[in-house]
Amino acid sequence: MTTTGSERDTALHADADRPSRREQILQAAAQLFAERGSRAVGVDDVGAAVGVTGPAIYRHFAGKDAMLAEMLLRISERLLVGGTERVSTAGADPRAQLRALVEFQVDFALDNPALITVHDRDLGSLADSDAAQVRRLQRRYVEVWVAVLARLHPTAEAAACRARAHAVFGLINSTPHSAGRLDRSAMARLLTDMASAAATA
C-alpha cells in the first residue's frame, strides 16, 4: 500500500501518532516548502495548512526561516542518532552494519519525501550559523557510514569511502522522483538491494 501524504514526513515528530502543535506546523511547512520552495511560502500559508491564523504561528516560531532551520536540524540529528544506533545494534559484522544503515536510510527517504526535497533545495537558504550546524551533523552522519565502509573496503582511502557513501545517499534519496511507481514494500526492497550492491561493489 502506498503511504499517504498525511502519514509521511513524520521524522519531525517525537511521537508520530501524537504530534505537538509545533510539530504539526513543521510538517505542514515541510510539505509546502517541498511543493513551492521555501521562498514562495508565507507564514499565513503555513497557518492555513494547520488551521490557525498566521500570527498564531509566531507563538511557536520567530518566522519562516526559523521553521526551515529547525526542520533541517531535527532531521540531521535524527539521522545521526538513528544511524549510530543501527550500527551499534547490528553486531560486529560490517556487512550487517551496512545493511542496517541502508535499511535505515531507505526507510527515512521513503517516509520523508518532502524533507528530502526541502533539504536538497533549501539548505542554501539557511542563515550561515544554522547551515554550519546542519552540515556538522551531516558530516558526522557520513562518518558513521565511512567507518563501516572502510571495514568492508580495507584498502580504500577514506576519501573513496566518503565518495561511495555520498553516491549511495544519492541513489536512495532519489525517492521524491521515483515514489509511487511501486508500493512501499517493493520500493524499499529495490532500493535496499541496489544501495547495498553499490556500497559493496
PDB file of N, CA, C and O in Angstrom, residues 29-84:
ATOM      1  N   ALA A  29       4.776  22.969   7.060  1.00  0.00           N
ATOM      2  CA  ALA A  29       5.766  23.806   6.387  1.00  0.00           C
ATOM      3  C   ALA A  29       6.627  22.971   5.449  1.00  0.00           C
ATOM      4  O   ALA A  29       6.932  23.399   4.321  1.00  0.00           O
ATOM      5  N   ALA A  30       7.020  21.778   5.888  1.00  0.00           N
ATOM      6  CA  ALA A  30       7.840  20.910   5.032  1.00  0.00           C
ATOM      7  C   ALA A  30       7.104  20.569   3.742  1.00  0.00           C
ATOM      8  O   ALA A  30       7.684  20.603   2.650  1.00  0.00           O
ATOM      9  N   GLN A  31       5.818  20.239   3.854  1.00  0.00           N
ATOM     10  CA  GLN A  31       5.038  19.905   2.658  1.00  0.00           C
ATOM     11  C   GLN A  31       4.948  21.106   1.719  1.00  0.00           C
ATOM     12  O   GLN A  31       5.129  20.980   0.504  1.00  0.00           O
ATOM     13  N   LEU A  32       4.659  22.266   2.275  1.00  0.00           N
ATOM     14  CA  LEU A  32       4.521  23.465   1.440  1.00  0.00           C
ATOM     15  C   LEU A  32       5.856  23.884   0.834  1.00  0.00           C
ATOM     16  O   LEU A  32       5.924  24.277  -0.343  1.00  0.00           O
ATOM     17  N   PHE A  33       6.928  23.807   1.619  1.00  0.00           N
ATOM     18  CA  PHE A  33       8.250  24.165   1.099  1.00  0.00           C
ATOM     19  C   PHE A  33       8.636  23.215  -0.039  1.00  0.00           C
ATOM     20  O   PHE A  33       9.247  23.636  -1.025  1.00  0.00           O
ATOM     21  N   ALA A  34       8.304  21.928   0.116  1.00  0.00           N
ATOM     22  CA  ALA A  34       8.638  20.953  -0.923  1.00  0.00           C
ATOM     23  C   ALA A  34       7.868  21.237  -2.205  1.00  0.00           C
ATOM     24  O   ALA A  34       8.393  21.107  -3.315  1.00  0.00           O
ATOM     25  N   GLU A  35       6.608  21.624  -2.050  1.00  0.00           N
ATOM     26  CA  GLU A  35       5.763  21.871  -3.225  1.00  0.00           C
ATOM     27  C   GLU A  35       6.138  23.161  -3.950  1.00  0.00           C
ATOM     28  O   GLU A  35       6.145  23.211  -5.189  1.00  0.00           O
ATOM     29  N   ARG A  36       6.450  24.215  -3.187  1.00  0.00           N
ATOM     30  CA  ARG A  36       6.587  25.545  -3.789  1.00  0.00           C
ATOM     31  C   ARG A  36       7.970  26.161  -3.654  1.00  0.00           C
ATOM     32  O   ARG A  36       8.267  27.149  -4.328  1.00  0.00           O
ATOM     33  N   GLY A  37       8.784  25.627  -2.767  1.00  0.00           N
ATOM     34  CA  GLY A  37      10.031  26.283  -2.404  1.00  0.00           C
ATOM     35  C   GLY A  37       9.791  27.195  -1.222  1.00  0.00           C
ATOM     36  O   GLY A  37       8.749  27.854  -1.136  1.00  0.00           O
ATOM     37  N   SER A  38      10.734  27.238  -0.301  1.00  0.00           N
ATOM     38  CA  SER A  38      10.506  27.985   0.942  1.00  0.00           C
ATOM     39  C   SER A  38      10.261  29.465   0.701  1.00  0.00           C
ATOM     40  O   SER A  38       9.503  30.105   1.427  1.00  0.00           O
ATOM     41  N   ARG A  39      10.892  30.034  -0.325  1.00  0.00           N
ATOM     42  CA  ARG A  39      10.754  31.472  -0.566  1.00  0.00           C
ATOM     43  C   ARG A  39       9.378  31.839  -1.097  1.00  0.00           C
ATOM     44  O   ARG A  39       8.965  33.000  -0.998  1.00  0.00           O
ATOM     45  N   ALA A  40       8.638  30.875  -1.640  1.00  0.00           N
ATOM     46  CA  ALA A  40       7.312  31.159  -2.195  1.00  0.00           C
ATOM     47  C   ALA A  40       6.191  30.899  -1.190  1.00  0.00           C
ATOM     48  O   ALA A  40       5.009  31.064  -1.510  1.00  0.00           O
ATOM     49  N   VAL A  41       6.542  30.502   0.020  1.00  0.00           N
ATOM     50  CA  VAL A  41       5.552  30.170   1.052  1.00  0.00           C
ATOM     51  C   VAL A  41       5.594  31.228   2.137  1.00  0.00           C
ATOM     52  O   VAL A  41       6.679  31.605   2.608  1.00  0.00           O
ATOM     53  N   GLY A  42       4.432  31.719   2.543  1.00  0.00           N
ATOM     54  CA  GLY A  42       4.353  32.691   3.624  1.00  0.00           C
ATOM     55  C   GLY A  42       3.904  32.053   4.922  1.00  0.00           C
ATOM     56  O   GLY A  42       3.376  30.928   4.935  1.00  0.00           O
ATOM     57  N   VAL A  43       4.111  32.765   6.009  1.00  0.00           N
ATOM     58  CA  VAL A  43       3.665  32.272   7.316  1.00  0.00           C
ATOM     59  C   VAL A  43       2.159  32.033   7.317  1.00  0.00           C
ATOM     60  O   VAL A  43       1.676  31.053   7.901  1.00  0.00           O
ATOM     61  N   ASP A  44       1.396  32.899   6.636  1.00  0.00           N
ATOM     62  CA  ASP A  44      -0.055  32.708   6.558  1.00  0.00           C
ATOM     63  C   ASP A  44      -0.406  31.404   5.859  1.00  0.00           C
ATOM     64  O   ASP A  44      -1.389  30.745   6.216  1.00  0.00           O
ATOM     65  N   ASP A  45       0.370  31.020   4.851  1.00  0.00           N
ATOM     66  CA  ASP A  45       0.126  29.760   4.152  1.00  0.00           C
ATOM     67  C   ASP A  45       0.293  28.576   5.098  1.00  0.00           C
ATOM     68  O   ASP A  45      -0.503  27.628   5.082  1.00  0.00           O
ATOM     69  N   VAL A  46       1.341  28.622   5.904  1.00  0.00           N
ATOM     70  CA  VAL A  46       1.581  27.540   6.862  1.00  0.00           C
ATOM     71  C   VAL A  46       0.462  27.502   7.899  1.00  0.00           C
ATOM     72  O   VAL A  46      -0.049  26.431   8.246  1.00  0.00           O
ATOM     73  N   GLY A  47       0.067  28.680   8.384  1.00  0.00           N
ATOM     74  CA  GLY A  47      -1.030  28.734   9.354  1.00  0.00           C
ATOM     75  C   GLY A  47      -2.307  28.140   8.797  1.00  0.00           C
ATOM     76  O   GLY A  47      -2.986  27.360   9.474  1.00  0.00           O
ATOM     77  N   ALA A  48      -2.635  28.480   7.552  1.00  0.00           N
ATOM     78  CA  ALA A  48      -3.851  27.950   6.935  1.00  0.00           C
ATOM     79  C   ALA A  48      -3.800  26.438   6.825  1.00  0.00           C
ATOM     80  O   ALA A  48      -4.823  25.749   6.986  1.00  0.00           O
ATOM     81  N   ALA A  49      -2.622  25.878   6.579  1.00  0.00           N
ATOM     82  CA  ALA A  49      -2.485  24.433   6.415  1.00  0.00           C
ATOM     83  C   ALA A  49      -2.731  23.669   7.710  1.00  0.00           C
ATOM     84  O   ALA A  49      -3.110  22.499   7.677  1.00  0.00           O
ATOM     85  N   VAL A  50      -2.522  24.323   8.853  1.00  0.00           N
ATOM     86  CA  VAL A  50      -2.760  23.652  10.134  1.00  0.00           C
ATOM     87  C   VAL A  50      -3.983  24.210  10.860  1.00  0.00           C
ATOM     88  O   VAL A  50      -4.249  23.849  12.006  1.00  0.00           O
ATOM     89  N   GLY A  51      -4.702  25.120  10.186  1.00  0.00           N
ATOM     90  CA  GLY A  51      -5.953  25.618  10.745  1.00  0.00           C
ATOM     91  C   GLY A  51      -5.799  26.666  11.816  1.00  0.00           C
ATOM     92  O   GLY A  51      -6.649  26.773  12.710  1.00  0.00           O
ATOM     93  N   VAL A  52      -4.730  27.468  11.742  1.00  0.00           N
ATOM     94  CA  VAL A  52      -4.563  28.571  12.691  1.00  0.00           C
ATOM     95  C   VAL A  52      -4.253  29.825  11.886  1.00  0.00           C
ATOM     96  O   VAL A  52      -3.879  29.760  10.719  1.00  0.00           O
ATOM     97  N   THR A  53      -4.398  30.971  12.507  1.00  0.00           N
ATOM     98  CA  THR A  53      -4.056  32.216  11.826  1.00  0.00           C
ATOM     99  C   THR A  53      -2.545  32.363  11.750  1.00  0.00           C
ATOM    100  O   THR A  53      -1.815  31.815  12.598  1.00  0.00           O
ATOM    101  N   GLY A  54      -2.083  33.093  10.764  1.00  0.00           N
ATOM    102  CA  GLY A  54      -0.658  33.324  10.623  1.00  0.00           C
ATOM    103  C   GLY A  54      -0.006  33.839  11.889  1.00  0.00           C
ATOM    104  O   GLY A  54       1.036  33.308  12.315  1.00  0.00           O
ATOM    105  N   PRO A  55      -0.584  34.858  12.545  1.00  0.00           N
ATOM    106  CA  PRO A  55       0.039  35.372  13.780  1.00  0.00           C
ATOM    107  C   PRO A  55       0.203  34.318  14.868  1.00  0.00           C
ATOM    108  O   PRO A  55       1.131  34.413  15.685  1.00  0.00           O
ATOM    109  N   ALA A  56      -0.687  33.314  14.885  1.00  0.00           N
ATOM    110  CA  ALA A  56      -0.568  32.274  15.910  1.00  0.00           C
ATOM    111  C   ALA A  56       0.711  31.459  15.729  1.00  0.00           C
ATOM    112  O   ALA A  56       1.231  30.882  16.693  1.00  0.00           O
ATOM    113  N   ILE A  57       1.217  31.414  14.502  1.00  0.00           N
ATOM    114  CA  ILE A  57       2.460  30.692  14.241  1.00  0.00           C
ATOM    115  C   ILE A  57       3.605  31.287  15.061  1.00  0.00           C
ATOM    116  O   ILE A  57       4.504  30.578  15.523  1.00  0.00           O
ATOM    117  N   TYR A  58       3.541  32.616  15.273  1.00  0.00           N
ATOM    118  CA  TYR A  58       4.660  33.285  15.946  1.00  0.00           C
ATOM    119  C   TYR A  58       4.768  32.924  17.421  1.00  0.00           C
ATOM    120  O   TYR A  58       5.768  33.250  18.065  1.00  0.00           O
ATOM    121  N   ARG A  59       3.759  32.244  17.964  1.00  0.00           N
ATOM    122  CA  ARG A  59       3.900  31.727  19.326  1.00  0.00           C
ATOM    123  C   ARG A  59       4.901  30.578  19.364  1.00  0.00           C
ATOM    124  O   ARG A  59       5.444  30.243  20.421  1.00  0.00           O
ATOM    125  N   HIS A  60       5.098  29.946  18.213  1.00  0.00           N
ATOM    126  CA  HIS A  60       5.981  28.785  18.137  1.00  0.00           C
ATOM    127  C   HIS A  60       7.293  29.071  17.419  1.00  0.00           C
ATOM    128  O   HIS A  60       8.325  28.475  17.747  1.00  0.00           O
ATOM    129  N   PHE A  61       7.264  29.950  16.429  1.00  0.00           N
ATOM    130  CA  PHE A  61       8.452  30.223  15.615  1.00  0.00           C
ATOM    131  C   PHE A  61       8.592  31.714  15.369  1.00  0.00           C
ATOM    132  O   PHE A  61       7.597  32.403  15.169  1.00  0.00           O
ATOM    133  N   ALA A  62       9.846  32.179  15.311  1.00  0.00           N
ATOM    134  CA  ALA A  62      10.090  33.595  15.040  1.00  0.00           C
ATOM    135  C   ALA A  62       9.715  33.959  13.612  1.00  0.00           C
ATOM    136  O   ALA A  62       9.449  35.122  13.316  1.00  0.00           O
ATOM    137  N   GLY A  63       9.674  32.979  12.731  1.00  0.00           N
ATOM    138  CA  GLY A  63       9.320  33.226  11.340  1.00  0.00           C
ATOM    139  C   GLY A  63       9.608  32.007  10.498  1.00  0.00           C
ATOM    140  O   GLY A  63       9.965  30.932  11.011  1.00  0.00           O
ATOM    141  N   LYS A  64       9.472  32.174   9.205  1.00  0.00           N
ATOM    142  CA  LYS A  64       9.627  31.067   8.269  1.00  0.00           C
ATOM    143  C   LYS A  64      11.043  30.503   8.282  1.00  0.00           C
ATOM    144  O   LYS A  64      11.240  29.279   8.215  1.00  0.00           O
ATOM    145  N   ASP A  65      12.042  31.379   8.385  1.00  0.00           N
ATOM    146  CA  ASP A  65      13.421  30.907   8.404  1.00  0.00           C
ATOM    147  C   ASP A  65      13.689  30.029   9.624  1.00  0.00           C
ATOM    148  O   ASP A  65      14.463  29.065   9.554  1.00  0.00           O
ATOM    149  N   ALA A  66      13.054  30.359  10.737  1.00  0.00           N
ATOM    150  CA  ALA A  66      13.214  29.541  11.945  1.00  0.00           C
ATOM    151  C   ALA A  66      12.605  28.161  11.746  1.00  0.00           C
ATOM    152  O   ALA A  66      13.127  27.160  12.251  1.00  0.00           O
ATOM    153  N   MET A  67      11.487  28.081  11.020  1.00  0.00           N
ATOM    154  CA  MET A  67      10.888  26.766  10.716  1.00  0.00           C
ATOM    155  C   MET A  67      11.845  25.923   9.883  1.00  0.00           C
ATOM    156  O   MET A  67      12.064  24.742  10.160  1.00  0.00           O
ATOM    157  N   LEU A  68      12.391  26.536   8.841  1.00  0.00           N
ATOM    158  CA  LEU A  68      13.305  25.814   7.957  1.00  0.00           C
ATOM    159  C   LEU A  68      14.524  25.320   8.728  1.00  0.00           C
ATOM    160  O   LEU A  68      14.934  24.161   8.586  1.00  0.00           O
ATOM    161  N   ALA A  69      15.094  26.190   9.555  1.00  0.00           N
ATOM    162  CA  ALA A  69      16.274  25.796  10.327  1.00  0.00           C
ATOM    163  C   ALA A  69      15.951  24.647  11.261  1.00  0.00           C
ATOM    164  O   ALA A  69      16.713  23.672  11.341  1.00  0.00           O
ATOM    165  N   GLU A  70      14.825  24.724  11.963  1.00  0.00           N
ATOM    166  CA  GLU A  70      14.514  23.664  12.914  1.00  0.00           C
ATOM    167  C   GLU A  70      14.248  22.345  12.210  1.00  0.00           C
ATOM    168  O   GLU A  70      14.699  21.289  12.677  1.00  0.00           O
ATOM    169  N   MET A  71      13.543  22.370  11.077  1.00  0.00           N
ATOM    170  CA  MET A  71      13.250  21.083  10.421  1.00  0.00           C
ATOM    171  C   MET A  71      14.532  20.429   9.916  1.00  0.00           C
ATOM    172  O   MET A  71      14.710  19.208  10.057  1.00  0.00           O
ATOM    173  N   LEU A  72      15.468  21.211   9.368  1.00  0.00           N
ATOM    174  CA  LEU A  72      16.693  20.612   8.853  1.00  0.00           C
ATOM    175  C   LEU A  72      17.629  20.178   9.982  1.00  0.00           C
ATOM    176  O   LEU A  72      18.320  19.166   9.862  1.00  0.00           O
ATOM    177  N   LEU A  73      17.633  20.920  11.082  1.00  0.00           N
ATOM    178  CA  LEU A  73      18.424  20.489  12.234  1.00  0.00           C
ATOM    179  C   LEU A  73      17.854  19.222  12.853  1.00  0.00           C
ATOM    180  O   LEU A  73      18.596  18.297  13.194  1.00  0.00           O
ATOM    181  N   ARG A  74      16.537  19.166  12.983  1.00  0.00           N
ATOM    182  CA  ARG A  74      15.912  17.979  13.577  1.00  0.00           C
ATOM    183  C   ARG A  74      16.208  16.726  12.777  1.00  0.00           C
ATOM    184  O   ARG A  74      16.537  15.678  13.331  1.00  0.00           O
ATOM    185  N   ILE A  75      16.058  16.806  11.459  1.00  0.00           N
ATOM    186  CA  ILE A  75      16.267  15.593  10.674  1.00  0.00           C
ATOM    187  C   ILE A  75      17.739  15.206  10.639  1.00  0.00           C
ATOM    188  O   ILE A  75      18.072  14.012  10.613  1.00  0.00           O
ATOM    189  N   SER A  76      18.642  16.180  10.676  1.00  0.00           N
ATOM    190  CA  SER A  76      20.070  15.865  10.708  1.00  0.00           C
ATOM    191  C   SER A  76      20.434  15.167  12.010  1.00  0.00           C
ATOM    192  O   SER A  76      21.208  14.201  12.024  1.00  0.00           O
ATOM    193  N   GLU A  77      19.864  15.641  13.113  1.00  0.00           N
ATOM    194  CA  GLU A  77      20.091  14.992  14.406  1.00  0.00           C
ATOM    195  C   GLU A  77      19.511  13.587  14.413  1.00  0.00           C
ATOM    196  O   GLU A  77      20.141  12.638  14.912  1.00  0.00           O
ATOM    197  N   ARG A  78      18.322  13.434  13.840  1.00  0.00           N
ATOM    198  CA  ARG A  78      17.672  12.115  13.838  1.00  0.00           C
ATOM    199  C   ARG A  78      18.466  11.117  13.001  1.00  0.00           C
ATOM    200  O   ARG A  78      18.602   9.952  13.389  1.00  0.00           O
ATOM    201  N   LEU A  79      18.998  11.561  11.882  1.00  0.00           N
ATOM    202  CA  LEU A  79      19.810  10.666  11.057  1.00  0.00           C
ATOM    203  C   LEU A  79      21.067  10.229  11.805  1.00  0.00           C
ATOM    204  O   LEU A  79      21.422   9.040  11.811  1.00  0.00           O
ATOM    205  N   LEU A  80      21.736  11.177  12.445  1.00  0.00           N
ATOM    206  CA  LEU A  80      22.961  10.837  13.173  1.00  0.00           C
ATOM    207  C   LEU A  80      22.682   9.863  14.307  1.00  0.00           C
ATOM    208  O   LEU A  80      23.354   8.837  14.443  1.00  0.00           O
ATOM    209  N   VAL A  81      21.684  10.157  15.119  1.00  0.00           N
ATOM    210  CA  VAL A  81      21.365   9.291  16.253  1.00  0.00           C
ATOM    211  C   VAL A  81      20.893   7.926  15.761  1.00  0.00           C
ATOM    212  O   VAL A  81      21.340   6.876  16.248  1.00  0.00           O
ATOM    213  N   GLY A  82      19.998   7.933  14.780  1.00  0.00           N
ATOM    214  CA  GLY A  82      19.459   6.668  14.283  1.00  0.00           C
ATOM    215  C   GLY A  82      20.513   5.808  13.614  1.00  0.00           C
ATOM    216  O   GLY A  82      20.566   4.587  13.846  1.00  0.00           O
ATOM    217  N   GLY A  83      21.364   6.412  12.794  1.00  0.00           N
ATOM    218  CA  GLY A  83      22.406   5.646  12.130  1.00  0.00           C
ATOM    219  C   GLY A  83      23.389   5.053  13.122  1.00  0.00           C
ATOM    220  O   GLY A  83      23.793   3.889  13.006  1.00  0.00           O
ATOM    221  N   THR A  84      23.769   5.836  14.122  1.00  0.00           N
ATOM    222  CA  THR A  84      24.690   5.352  15.143  1.00  0.00           C
ATOM    223  C   THR A  84      24.090   4.188  15.912  1.00  0.00           C
ATOM    224  O   THR A  84      24.763   3.174  16.179  1.00  0.00           O
TER     225      THR A  84
END
